[in-house]
């Protein structure tokens, strides 16, 4: 039985353990009395907060139960926020306003001033990437102008995603389209210019997988150029680097699967040892969801991929409590009913599997999640309705206690978001988290309804059934090679479109409640990279290559030798990016390990 099969067994055993604890609490008077006492002690210690309208609320909402069996069901089956199995949140408090000393009248009648407490880190992380590095940098500064913490998420253009240089044949028109063009470490310096990369209030996320180790090495090199070698352990952020989801859903794979996984593991081994604040992989269900999967498929494939990575890193000899806390996840959030509990259930399954199968400590059990509202749900017809769709998805994401969140812009069906619409997307989160009182006063404000519990049970059972099928096929890698995940995603995508066409899936203003006539295409300014900028990128790249011609040859020879020796190649990558372009490194590695060929 593979590790994934053991995860299925461990979840089922844990569910039985919860039932046993419920029964014990009802039959063992001493145990039941202790649980009730613990419950009452927990409730008594919950601090209170006061809303602007004057009512007093607990910082943590708990179900109104006093029967020992139900208390056992909650404490063992769900856990308090920040406690195993983490159904209600990875951390004790999230999104809440900091506790302030309550204003009270002194004997002399004067009000006592409120104590100021530093606010928590904002969960909002906005995604951007357009034209050249300096253009994206300008957008980054625009997005973070009113944020306490700078959490940047970077989109790369097509050539960069495939490890191709901007001066390669046939790519000129793609430079800076749909993302930022990054060819060299000098571009990376420009990209994050003006940001303190070593600050505790800064983190960078880079959405790239095929050439992720090369881009990661460029980021480290750029940080060292600006702040010196001592900045490396301080760097905070994540690089996507998820090869499994590329093969299953997105197609941006540039090396064969096994070398791709080897390069990824080399990077994880280095960063988990040298960069304790960095997440070297974001195990991504978002692109699986966007490719057409059902919510359950998205969660099941993401979790099973995560367990496969954990098994792979452990086989390399990396301690689970070293790499485990550095794993992160990325899910889509759409409007289907499953999303009311999808992340909650994923968090529970991950915690149980990591603890009981991989013997991971508490920090490595945490399913730390970034959520993005669904791009697939955005509709061109009467596109302003997308504001409402995204707002509803944001509520679902925060109900699931996501650790960070990106809200899509309403104009994305047409173009890279404009400043107007991306600002509205950011304000959607700010209104929800800061202006409304839904999440800032009380943890678990919207959790635990009978409907949510019903969805949790159904989703968990369906995810475990997917695990069983992947196990039957021989595990994640074998299922990938058999095209199982890809075929299931394609079938689900076809069904989704069929439901839209036959009306069983209503899409407002598309197949239901449309205006009388066909709506004119709205006036939306398309974001395009001017030819002058594209030529500038090529000129810069050619200058870089000319300047480093001799050094790059030696660095590439050294990198190839290390790869052929089987040693960890990431230190050699760090040297190579100083004098080699992305395309030069990709090309040389492909000479050594080959190119990815899609399976048929």
Coordinates of C-alpha atoms in Angstrom, one line a residue:
X1 CA 0.0 0.0 0.0
X2 CA 1.3 3.4 -0.9
X3 CA 1.4 6.5 1.3
X4 CA -1.9 7.7 -0.3
X5 CA -3.6 4.4 0.6
X6 CA -2.3 4.8 4.2
X7 CA -3.8 8.3 4.2
X8 CA -7.2 6.9 3.4
X9 CA -6.9 4.4 6.2
X10 CA -5.7 7.1 8.6
X11 CA -8.6 9.4 7.9
X12 CA -11.1 6.5 8.3
X13 CA -9.4 5.4 11.6
X14 CA -9.5 8.9 12.9
X15 CA -13.2 9.2 12.1
X16 CA -13.8 6.0 14.1
X17 CA -11.6 7.4 16.9
X18 CA -13.9 10.5 17.0
X19 CA -17.0 8.2 17.3
X20 CA -15.3 6.2 20.0
X21 CA -14.5 9.4 22.0
X22 CA -18.2 10.5 21.6
X23 CA -19.3 7.1 23.0
X24 CA -16.7 7.2 25.8
X25 CA -17.8 10.7 26.8
X26 CA -21.3 9.4 27.2
X27 CA -20.5 6.2 29.1
X28 CA -17.4 7.1 31.1
X29 CA -18.6 9.5 33.7
X30 CA -15.1 10.7 34.7
X31 CA -14.0 11.3 31.1
X32 CA -17.3 13.0 30.3
X33 CA -17.0 15.2 33.3
X34 CA -13.4 16.2 32.4
X35 CA -14.5 17.1 28.9
X36 CA -17.3 19.3 30.1
X37 CA -14.9 20.9 32.6
X38 CA -12.4 21.6 29.8
X39 CA -15.2 23.0 27.6
X40 CA -16.4 25.4 30.3
X41 CA -12.8 26.5 30.9
X42 CA -12.3 27.2 27.2
X43 CA -15.5 29.3 27.1
X44 CA -14.6 31.2 30.2
X45 CA -11.2 32.2 28.8
X46 CA -12.5 33.5 25.5
X47 CA -12.0 37.3 25.5
X48 CA -14.8 39.6 24.3
X49 CA -14.8 42.5 21.9
X50 CA -17.2 45.4 21.4
X51 CA -18.5 46.3 18.0
X52 CA -18.8 49.9 16.8
X53 CA -22.6 49.7 17.5
X54 CA -21.9 48.7 21.1
X55 CA -22.8 45.1 21.4
X56 CA -20.3 42.7 23.1
X57 CA -19.2 39.6 21.1
X58 CA -16.8 36.7 22.0
X59 CA -13.6 36.5 20.0
X60 CA -14.3 32.9 19.3
X61 CA -17.8 31.6 18.6
X62 CA -18.5 28.0 19.9
X63 CA -21.6 25.9 19.5
X64 CA -24.1 26.1 22.4
X65 CA -23.6 22.6 23.7
X66 CA -23.2 21.2 27.2
X67 CA -23.5 17.4 26.5
X68 CA -20.2 15.5 26.9
X69 CA -20.7 13.5 23.6
X70 CA -21.2 16.6 21.5
X71 CA -18.3 18.3 23.1
X72 CA -16.1 15.3 22.2
X73 CA -17.4 15.4 18.6
X74 CA -16.4 19.1 18.3
X75 CA -13.1 19.0 20.1
X76 CA -11.8 15.8 18.4
X77 CA -13.7 15.9 15.1
X78 CA -13.1 19.6 14.3
X79 CA -10.8 21.1 16.8
X80 CA -10.6 24.7 18.0
X81 CA -9.0 27.1 15.5
X82 CA -5.3 26.4 15.6
X83 CA -5.8 22.9 17.1
X84 CA -5.7 19.5 15.5
X85 CA -7.4 18.5 13.1
X86 CA -7.6 22.2 12.2
X87 CA -11.0 22.1 10.5
X88 CA -11.8 25.5 11.8
X89 CA -8.5 27.2 10.9
X90 CA -4.8 26.7 10.9
X91 CA -4.3 29.4 13.5
X92 CA -6.0 30.5 16.7
X93 CA -7.0 33.9 15.4
X94 CA -7.3 35.1 11.8
X95 CA -8.6 38.4 10.3
X96 CA -9.6 39.7 13.8
X97 CA -8.9 43.2 14.9
X98 CA -6.3 43.2 17.7
X99 CA -7.5 43.3 21.2
X100 CA -7.6 46.7 22.7
X101 CA -8.0 47.7 26.3
X102 CA -11.7 48.3 26.8
X103 CA -12.6 51.9 27.5
X104 CA -14.0 52.2 31.0
X105 CA -15.0 55.1 33.3
X106 CA -12.6 55.8 36.1
X107 CA -13.8 57.0 39.5
X108 CA -13.2 60.6 38.4
X109 CA -15.5 60.0 35.4
X110 CA -12.8 60.2 32.7
X111 CA -12.6 57.6 30.0
X112 CA -9.5 55.4 30.0
X113 CA -7.7 55.6 26.7
X114 CA -7.6 52.5 24.5
X115 CA -4.3 50.7 24.2
X116 CA -3.0 50.6 20.7
X117 CA -2.0 47.2 19.4
X118 CA -0.2 46.5 16.1
X119 CA -2.7 45.2 13.5
X120 CA -2.4 41.6 12.1
X121 CA -0.9 41.0 8.6
X122 CA -3.4 41.6 5.9
X123 CA -4.5 38.4 4.0
X124 CA -5.0 40.2 0.7
X125 CA -2.5 39.2 -2.0
X126 CA -3.0 40.8 -5.4
X127 CA -1.7 39.2 -8.6
X128 CA 0.0 41.3 -11.3
X129 CA 2.3 41.0 -14.3
X130 CA 2.4 43.1 -17.4
X131 CA 4.9 44.2 -20.1
X132 CA 8.4 44.7 -18.7
X133 CA 9.8 44.4 -15.2
X134 CA 9.6 48.2 -14.6
X135 CA 5.9 48.3 -15.7
X136 CA 5.0 45.5 -13.3
X137 CA 7.0 47.2 -10.6
X138 CA 5.0 50.3 -11.1
X139 CA 1.7 48.3 -10.8
X140 CA 3.1 46.6 -7.6
X141 CA 3.7 50.0 -6.0
X142 CA 0.2 51.1 -7.0
X143 CA -1.4 48.0 -5.5
X144 CA 0.5 48.3 -2.2
X145 CA 0.1 52.1 -1.7
X146 CA -2.5 51.6 1.0
X147 CA -1.4 48.3 2.4
X148 CA 0.5 47.8 5.7
X149 CA 2.1 44.6 4.4
X150 CA 3.4 44.1 0.9
X151 CA 2.4 40.7 -0.4
X152 CA 3.1 40.6 -4.2
X153 CA 2.0 37.8 -6.5
X154 CA 3.7 37.8 -9.9
X155 CA 2.4 36.6 -13.3
X156 CA 5.0 35.9 -16.0
X157 CA 4.5 36.1 -19.8
X158 CA 4.4 33.0 -22.0
X159 CA 8.0 32.9 -23.0
X160 CA 9.2 33.1 -19.4
X161 CA 6.7 30.4 -18.3
X162 CA 8.3 28.0 -20.9
X163 CA 11.9 29.0 -20.1
X164 CA 12.3 30.8 -23.4
X165 CA 14.4 33.9 -23.9
X166 CA 12.7 37.0 -25.4
X167 CA 15.2 37.0 -28.4
X168 CA 14.1 33.4 -29.4
X169 CA 12.6 32.9 -32.9
X170 CA 8.9 33.5 -33.0
X171 CA 8.3 34.9 -29.6
X172 CA 8.7 38.7 -30.2
X173 CA 4.9 39.4 -30.2
X174 CA 4.5 37.4 -26.9
X175 CA 6.9 39.5 -24.9
X176 CA 5.2 41.0 -21.9
X177 CA 1.8 39.8 -22.9
X178 CA -0.4 38.4 -20.1
X179 CA 2.5 38.7 -17.7
X180 CA 5.9 40.2 -17.1
X181 CA 8.9 39.3 -19.3
X182 CA 11.9 38.0 -17.2
X183 CA 15.0 36.9 -19.0
X184 CA 17.9 37.8 -16.6
X185 CA 18.7 38.6 -13.0
X186 CA 18.8 42.2 -14.0
X187 CA 15.1 42.0 -14.9
X188 CA 14.5 40.5 -11.5
X189 CA 16.2 43.4 -9.8
X190 CA 14.0 45.8 -11.7
X191 CA 10.9 43.8 -10.9
X192 CA 11.1 44.3 -7.2
X193 CA 12.9 47.6 -7.1
X194 CA 11.9 49.8 -4.2
X195 CA 10.7 46.9 -2.0
X196 CA 12.6 45.7 1.0
X197 CA 12.9 42.0 0.2
X198 CA 14.3 41.1 3.6
X199 CA 11.5 42.8 5.6
X200 CA 9.2 40.8 7.7
X201 CA 6.4 42.8 6.1
X202 CA 7.3 41.8 2.5
X203 CA 6.7 38.6 0.7
X204 CA 6.8 37.6 -3.0
X205 CA 4.8 34.9 -4.8
X206 CA 5.9 33.8 -8.2
X207 CA 3.4 31.9 -10.3
X208 CA 5.7 29.7 -12.4
X209 CA 6.4 25.9 -12.4
X210 CA 8.5 24.5 -15.3
X211 CA 11.5 26.8 -14.9
X212 CA 10.7 27.6 -11.2
X213 CA 14.1 26.6 -9.8
X214 CA 15.8 28.9 -12.3
X215 CA 13.5 31.8 -11.5
X216 CA 13.9 31.1 -7.8
X217 CA 17.7 31.3 -8.2
X218 CA 17.3 34.6 -10.0
X219 CA 15.2 36.0 -7.2
X220 CA 17.8 35.0 -4.6
X221 CA 20.6 36.5 -6.8
X222 CA 18.6 39.7 -7.2
X223 CA 18.1 40.0 -3.5
X224 CA 21.8 39.4 -2.8
X225 CA 22.7 42.1 -5.3
X226 CA 20.6 44.7 -3.5
X227 CA 20.9 43.6 0.1
X228 CA 24.0 41.3 0.4
X229 CA 24.2 37.6 1.2
X230 CA 22.8 38.0 4.7
X231 CA 19.3 38.7 3.2
X232 CA 18.9 35.1 2.0
X233 CA 17.6 33.6 5.3
X234 CA 15.2 36.5 5.6
X235 CA 13.5 36.1 2.3
X236 CA 9.8 35.4 2.5
X237 CA 7.4 34.2 -0.1
X238 CA 6.7 31.3 -2.4
X239 CA 7.3 30.0 -5.9
X240 CA 4.7 27.7 -7.4
X241 CA 6.9 25.0 -8.8
X242 CA 4.1 22.4 -8.9
X243 CA 5.0 20.0 -11.7
X244 CA 2.2 17.5 -11.1
X245 CA -0.6 20.1 -11.7
X246 CA 1.2 21.2 -14.9
X247 CA 1.1 17.7 -16.3
X248 CA -2.5 17.2 -15.1
X249 CA -4.0 20.5 -16.1
X250 CA -1.9 23.4 -17.3
X251 CA 0.8 22.1 -19.8
X252 CA 3.7 24.4 -18.9
X253 CA 6.2 21.6 -18.5
X254 CA 9.6 22.0 -20.1
X255 CA 11.6 19.0 -18.8
X256 CA 10.5 15.3 -18.6
X257 CA 8.6 14.5 -15.4
X258 CA 11.4 12.8 -13.5
X259 CA 14.1 15.4 -14.1
X260 CA 11.5 18.1 -13.3
X261 CA 10.8 16.5 -10.0
X262 CA 14.5 16.1 -9.3
X263 CA 15.2 19.8 -9.9
X264 CA 12.2 20.7 -7.7
X265 CA 13.5 18.5 -4.9
X266 CA 17.0 20.0 -5.2
X267 CA 15.4 23.4 -4.7
X268 CA 13.3 22.3 -1.8
X269 CA 16.3 20.7 -0.1
X270 CA 18.3 23.9 -0.4
X271 CA 15.6 26.4 0.5
X272 CA 14.1 24.4 3.4
X273 CA 17.6 24.3 4.9
X274 CA 18.8 27.8 4.1
X275 CA 15.6 29.9 3.8
X276 CA 13.4 29.1 6.8
X277 CA 10.7 31.7 5.8
X278 CA 10.3 30.6 2.2
X279 CA 7.7 28.2 0.7
X280 CA 9.5 26.5 -2.2
X281 CA 6.3 24.9 -3.6
X282 CA 2.7 26.0 -3.8
X283 CA 0.7 22.8 -4.5
X284 CA -1.9 24.2 -6.7
X285 CA -5.5 23.2 -7.3
X286 CA -6.4 26.5 -8.8
X287 CA -5.3 25.6 -12.3
X288 CA -6.9 22.2 -12.0
X289 CA -10.2 23.9 -11.2
X290 CA -9.7 26.5 -14.0
X291 CA -9.1 23.6 -16.4
X292 CA -12.6 22.3 -15.7
X293 CA -12.4 19.9 -12.7
X294 CA -15.2 19.6 -10.2
X295 CA -14.5 21.1 -6.7
X296 CA -13.9 17.6 -5.3
X297 CA -11.5 16.6 -8.1
X298 CA -9.6 19.9 -7.5
X299 CA -9.2 19.2 -3.7
X300 CA -8.5 15.4 -4.2
X301 CA -5.8 15.9 -6.8
X302 CA -4.2 18.8 -4.9
X303 CA -4.1 16.8 -1.7
X304 CA -2.8 13.6 -3.4
X305 CA -0.2 15.6 -5.2
X306 CA 0.9 17.1 -1.8
X307 CA 1.2 13.7 -0.2
X308 CA 3.2 12.5 -3.2
X309 CA 5.6 15.5 -2.9
X310 CA 5.9 14.8 0.9
X311 CA 6.8 11.1 0.1
X312 CA 9.3 12.2 -2.5
X313 CA 11.0 14.8 -0.3
X314 CA 11.2 12.3 2.6
X315 CA 12.8 9.7 0.3
X316 CA 15.5 12.3 -0.5
X317 CA 16.3 12.3 3.2
X318 CA 14.9 15.8 4.0
X319 CA 13.3 15.6 7.5
X320 CA 9.5 15.9 7.4
X321 CA 9.6 18.6 10.1
X322 CA 12.0 20.6 7.9
X323 CA 10.1 20.5 4.6
X324 CA 6.6 20.0 6.0
X325 CA 6.2 23.6 7.4
X326 CA 7.4 25.0 4.1
X327 CA 4.6 23.4 2.0
X328 CA 1.7 25.6 0.9
X329 CA -1.5 25.2 -1.1
X330 CA -3.5 27.1 -3.6
X331 CA -7.2 26.6 -4.3
X332 CA -9.8 28.0 -6.5
X333 CA -13.0 29.3 -5.0
X334 CA -16.1 29.2 -7.2
X335 CA -19.8 29.3 -6.5
X336 CA -20.7 25.6 -6.3
X337 CA -22.0 24.4 -2.9
X338 CA -18.9 22.3 -2.2
X339 CA -16.9 25.5 -1.8
X340 CA -18.6 26.3 1.5
X341 CA -16.4 23.6 3.1
X342 CA -13.8 22.5 0.5
X343 CA -10.8 24.1 2.1
X344 CA -12.0 23.2 5.7
X345 CA -12.1 19.5 4.7
X346 CA -8.8 19.7 2.9
X347 CA -7.1 21.1 6.0
X348 CA -8.4 18.3 8.1
X349 CA -7.4 15.5 5.7
X350 CA -3.9 17.0 5.3
X351 CA -3.4 17.3 9.1
X352 CA -4.4 13.7 9.8
X353 CA -2.3 12.3 6.9
X354 CA 0.8 14.2 7.8
X355 CA 0.5 13.3 11.5
X356 CA -0.5 9.6 11.2
X357 CA 1.3 8.6 8.0
X358 CA 4.4 10.9 7.8
X359 CA 4.8 11.3 11.6
X360 CA 4.9 15.1 11.2
X361 CA 5.0 17.5 14.0
X362 CA 2.3 20.2 14.6
X363 CA 3.9 22.8 12.2
X364 CA 4.1 20.3 9.4
X365 CA 0.5 19.3 9.8
X366 CA -0.8 22.8 8.9
X367 CA -2.4 23.2 5.5
X368 CA -1.5 26.8 4.7
X369 CA -3.7 28.0 2.0
X370 CA -3.9 30.8 -0.6
X371 CA -7.3 31.1 -2.3
X372 CA -8.1 32.9 -5.6
X373 CA -11.6 33.6 -6.7
X374 CA -12.7 31.7 -9.8
X375 CA -11.5 33.0 -13.1
X376 CA -13.7 30.5 -14.8
X377 CA -16.8 32.1 -13.2
X378 CA -16.1 35.5 -14.8
X379 CA -18.4 36.1 -17.8
X380 CA -18.0 38.6 -20.6
X381 CA -21.7 39.1 -21.0
X382 CA -22.8 42.1 -18.7
X383 CA -19.4 41.7 -17.1
X384 CA -20.1 44.1 -14.2
X385 CA -22.0 41.2 -12.6
X386 CA -18.5 39.7 -12.1
X387 CA -18.2 42.1 -9.1
X388 CA -21.0 40.2 -7.4
X389 CA -19.7 36.8 -8.3
X390 CA -16.3 37.6 -6.9
X391 CA -17.8 39.1 -3.7
X392 CA -19.7 35.9 -3.1
X393 CA -16.6 33.8 -3.7
X394 CA -14.6 36.0 -1.2
X395 CA -17.2 35.3 1.5
X396 CA -16.8 31.6 0.8
X397 CA -13.0 31.8 0.9
X398 CA -12.9 33.6 4.2
X399 CA -15.5 31.3 5.7
X400 CA -13.0 28.6 5.0
X401 CA -10.3 30.5 6.9
X402 CA -7.9 30.9 4.0
X403 CA -4.5 32.3 4.9
X404 CA -4.3 34.7 2.0
X405 CA -6.6 35.6 -0.9
X406 CA -6.6 37.1 -4.4
X407 CA -9.8 38.6 -5.8
X408 CA -10.1 38.6 -9.5
X409 CA -11.0 41.7 -11.5
X410 CA -14.3 42.0 -13.3
X411 CA -12.7 43.0 -16.7
X412 CA -10.5 39.8 -16.8
X413 CA -12.6 38.1 -19.5
X414 CA -11.2 40.8 -21.9
X415 CA -7.7 41.8 -20.8
X416 CA -5.1 42.1 -18.2
X417 CA -6.9 44.0 -15.4
X418 CA -6.8 47.8 -15.6
X419 CA -6.0 49.9 -12.5
X420 CA -9.7 50.9 -12.1
X421 CA -11.0 47.3 -11.9
X422 CA -8.1 45.9 -10.0
X423 CA -8.6 48.6 -7.4
X424 CA -12.3 47.5 -7.1
X425 CA -11.1 43.9 -6.7
X426 CA -8.8 44.9 -3.8
X427 CA -11.6 47.0 -2.2
X428 CA -13.9 44.0 -2.3
X429 CA -11.6 42.3 0.2
X430 CA -11.1 45.5 2.2
X431 CA -14.9 46.0 2.5
X432 CA -15.4 42.4 3.6
X433 CA -12.6 42.3 6.2
X434 CA -12.4 45.9 7.4
X435 CA -15.7 47.7 6.8
X436 CA -18.0 44.8 7.5
X437 CA -18.1 43.1 10.9
X438 CA -18.5 39.6 9.5
X439 CA -14.9 38.5 10.2
X440 CA -13.1 41.1 12.2
X441 CA -14.8 40.6 15.6
X442 CA -15.3 36.8 16.0
X443 CA -13.6 33.6 14.8
X444 CA -16.1 31.0 13.5
X445 CA -18.7 33.6 12.8
X446 CA -20.2 31.6 9.9
X447 CA -18.9 28.1 10.6
X448 CA -20.7 25.0 11.8
X449 CA -24.2 25.3 10.2
X450 CA -26.1 22.1 9.5
X451 CA -25.7 22.7 5.8
X452 CA -21.9 23.2 6.1
X453 CA -21.6 20.0 8.1
X454 CA -23.6 18.1 5.5
X455 CA -21.3 19.4 2.8
X456 CA -18.2 18.6 4.8
X457 CA -19.3 14.9 5.2
X458 CA -20.1 14.6 1.5
X459 CA -16.9 16.3 0.3
X460 CA -14.7 14.2 2.6
X461 CA -16.2 11.0 1.4
X462 CA -15.9 12.0 -2.3
X463 CA -12.2 13.0 -1.8
X464 CA -11.4 9.7 -0.1
X465 CA -13.1 7.8 -3.0
X466 CA -10.8 9.7 -5.5
X467 CA -7.8 8.7 -3.3
X468 CA -8.9 5.1 -3.6
X469 CA -9.0 5.3 -7.4
X470 CA -5.6 6.9 -7.6
X471 CA -4.2 4.2 -5.2
X472 CA -5.8 1.5 -7.4
X473 CA -3.9 2.9 -10.4
X474 CA -0.6 2.7 -8.5
X475 CA -0.3 6.1 -6.9
X476 CA -0.1 9.7 -8.1
X477 CA 2.8 9.3 -10.6
X478 CA 1.4 6.2 -12.1
X479 CA -2.0 7.9 -12.4
X480 CA -0.4 10.9 -14.1
X481 CA 1.4 8.6 -16.6
X482 CA -2.0 6.9 -17.3
X483 CA -3.5 10.4 -17.9
X484 CA -6.1 9.6 -15.2
X485 CA -6.3 13.1 -13.7
X486 CA -6.2 14.9 -17.0
X487 CA -9.0 12.7 -18.5
X488 CA -11.2 13.2 -15.4
X489 CA -10.7 17.0 -15.6
X490 CA -11.6 17.0 -19.3
X491 CA -14.7 15.0 -18.7
X492 CA -15.8 17.4 -15.9
X493 CA -15.1 20.4 -18.1
X494 CA -17.2 19.0 -20.9
X495 CA -20.1 18.3 -18.5
X496 CA -19.8 21.9 -17.1
X497 CA -20.1 23.4 -20.6
X498 CA -22.9 21.0 -21.4
X499 CA -24.8 22.2 -18.3
X500 CA -24.4 25.8 -19.4
X501 CA -25.8 25.1 -22.9
X502 CA -28.8 23.0 -21.7
X503 CA -29.6 25.5 -18.9
X504 CA -29.2 23.2 -15.9
X505 CA -26.3 25.4 -14.7
X506 CA -27.7 29.0 -14.8
X507 CA -25.3 31.7 -15.6
X508 CA -26.9 35.1 -15.1
X509 CA -26.9 37.3 -18.2
X510 CA -25.4 34.4 -20.3
X511 CA -28.1 31.7 -20.4
X512 CA -30.6 33.3 -18.0
X513 CA -32.0 36.8 -17.5
X514 CA -30.3 38.1 -20.6
X515 CA -31.2 41.5 -22.0
X516 CA -33.6 41.4 -25.0
X517 CA -30.9 41.8 -27.6
X518 CA -27.3 40.9 -27.9
X519 CA -25.4 43.3 -25.7
X520 CA -22.8 45.4 -27.5
X521 CA -19.2 44.5 -26.6
X522 CA -18.2 47.0 -23.8
X523 CA -15.5 49.5 -24.4
X524 CA -12.6 48.0 -22.6
X525 CA -9.1 49.1 -23.3
X526 CA -6.9 46.1 -24.0
X527 CA -3.5 45.9 -22.3
X528 CA -0.9 45.4 -24.9
X529 CA 2.9 45.7 -24.8
X530 CA 4.2 48.3 -27.3
X531 CA 6.7 47.1 -29.8
X532 CA 9.2 49.6 -28.5
X533 CA 9.1 47.9 -25.1
X534 CA 9.4 44.5 -26.6
X535 CA 12.4 45.6 -28.6
X536 CA 13.9 47.2 -25.4
X537 CA 13.6 43.8 -23.7
X538 CA 15.4 42.1 -26.6
X539 CA 18.2 44.7 -26.7
X540 CA 18.8 44.4 -22.9
X541 CA 19.0 40.6 -23.2
X542 CA 21.4 40.7 -26.1
X543 CA 23.6 43.2 -24.2
X544 CA 23.5 40.9 -21.1
X545 CA 24.5 37.9 -23.2
X546 CA 27.3 39.7 -24.9
X547 CA 28.7 41.1 -21.6
X548 CA 28.8 37.6 -20.0
X549 CA 29.6 35.5 -23.0
X550 CA 32.7 33.8 -21.6
X551 CA 31.5 33.5 -18.0
X552 CA 28.1 32.0 -19.1
X553 CA 29.8 29.2 -21.0
X554 CA 31.8 28.2 -18.0
X555 CA 28.8 28.4 -15.7
X556 CA 26.7 26.3 -18.0
X557 CA 29.4 23.7 -18.3
X558 CA 29.6 23.5 -14.5
X559 CA 25.8 23.3 -14.2
X560 CA 25.7 20.4 -16.7
X561 CA 28.4 18.5 -14.9
X562 CA 26.7 18.8 -11.6
X563 CA 23.4 17.6 -13.1
X564 CA 25.1 14.6 -14.7
X565 CA 26.8 13.8 -11.4
X566 CA 23.5 13.4 -9.6
X567 CA 24.3 16.0 -7.0
X568 CA 22.0 18.8 -5.9
X569 CA 22.2 21.3 -8.7
X570 CA 20.6 24.3 -7.0
X571 CA 23.9 25.9 -5.8
X572 CA 25.2 25.7 -9.4
X573 CA 22.0 27.3 -10.6
X574 CA 22.6 30.2 -8.2
X575 CA 26.0 30.7 -9.8
X576 CA 24.6 30.3 -13.4
X577 CA 21.9 32.9 -13.1
X578 CA 24.4 35.6 -12.3
X579 CA 25.8 35.4 -15.9
X580 CA 23.3 33.3 -17.9
X581 CA 19.8 34.0 -19.2
X582 CA 16.7 31.9 -18.5
X583 CA 16.7 30.5 -22.0
X584 CA 20.4 29.7 -21.9
X585 CA 20.0 27.7 -18.7
X586 CA 16.8 26.0 -19.9
X587 CA 18.4 25.0 -23.2
X588 CA 21.5 23.5 -21.6
X589 CA 19.5 21.5 -19.1
X590 CA 17.3 20.2 -21.9
X591 CA 20.5 19.0 -23.7
X592 CA 21.3 17.0 -20.5
X593 CA 17.9 15.7 -19.4
X594 CA 15.7 16.1 -22.5
X595 CA 12.5 17.9 -23.2
X596 CA 9.0 17.1 -22.0
X597 CA 6.9 15.2 -24.4
X598 CA 3.1 15.1 -23.8
X599 CA 1.8 11.7 -23.1
X600 CA -0.8 10.3 -25.6

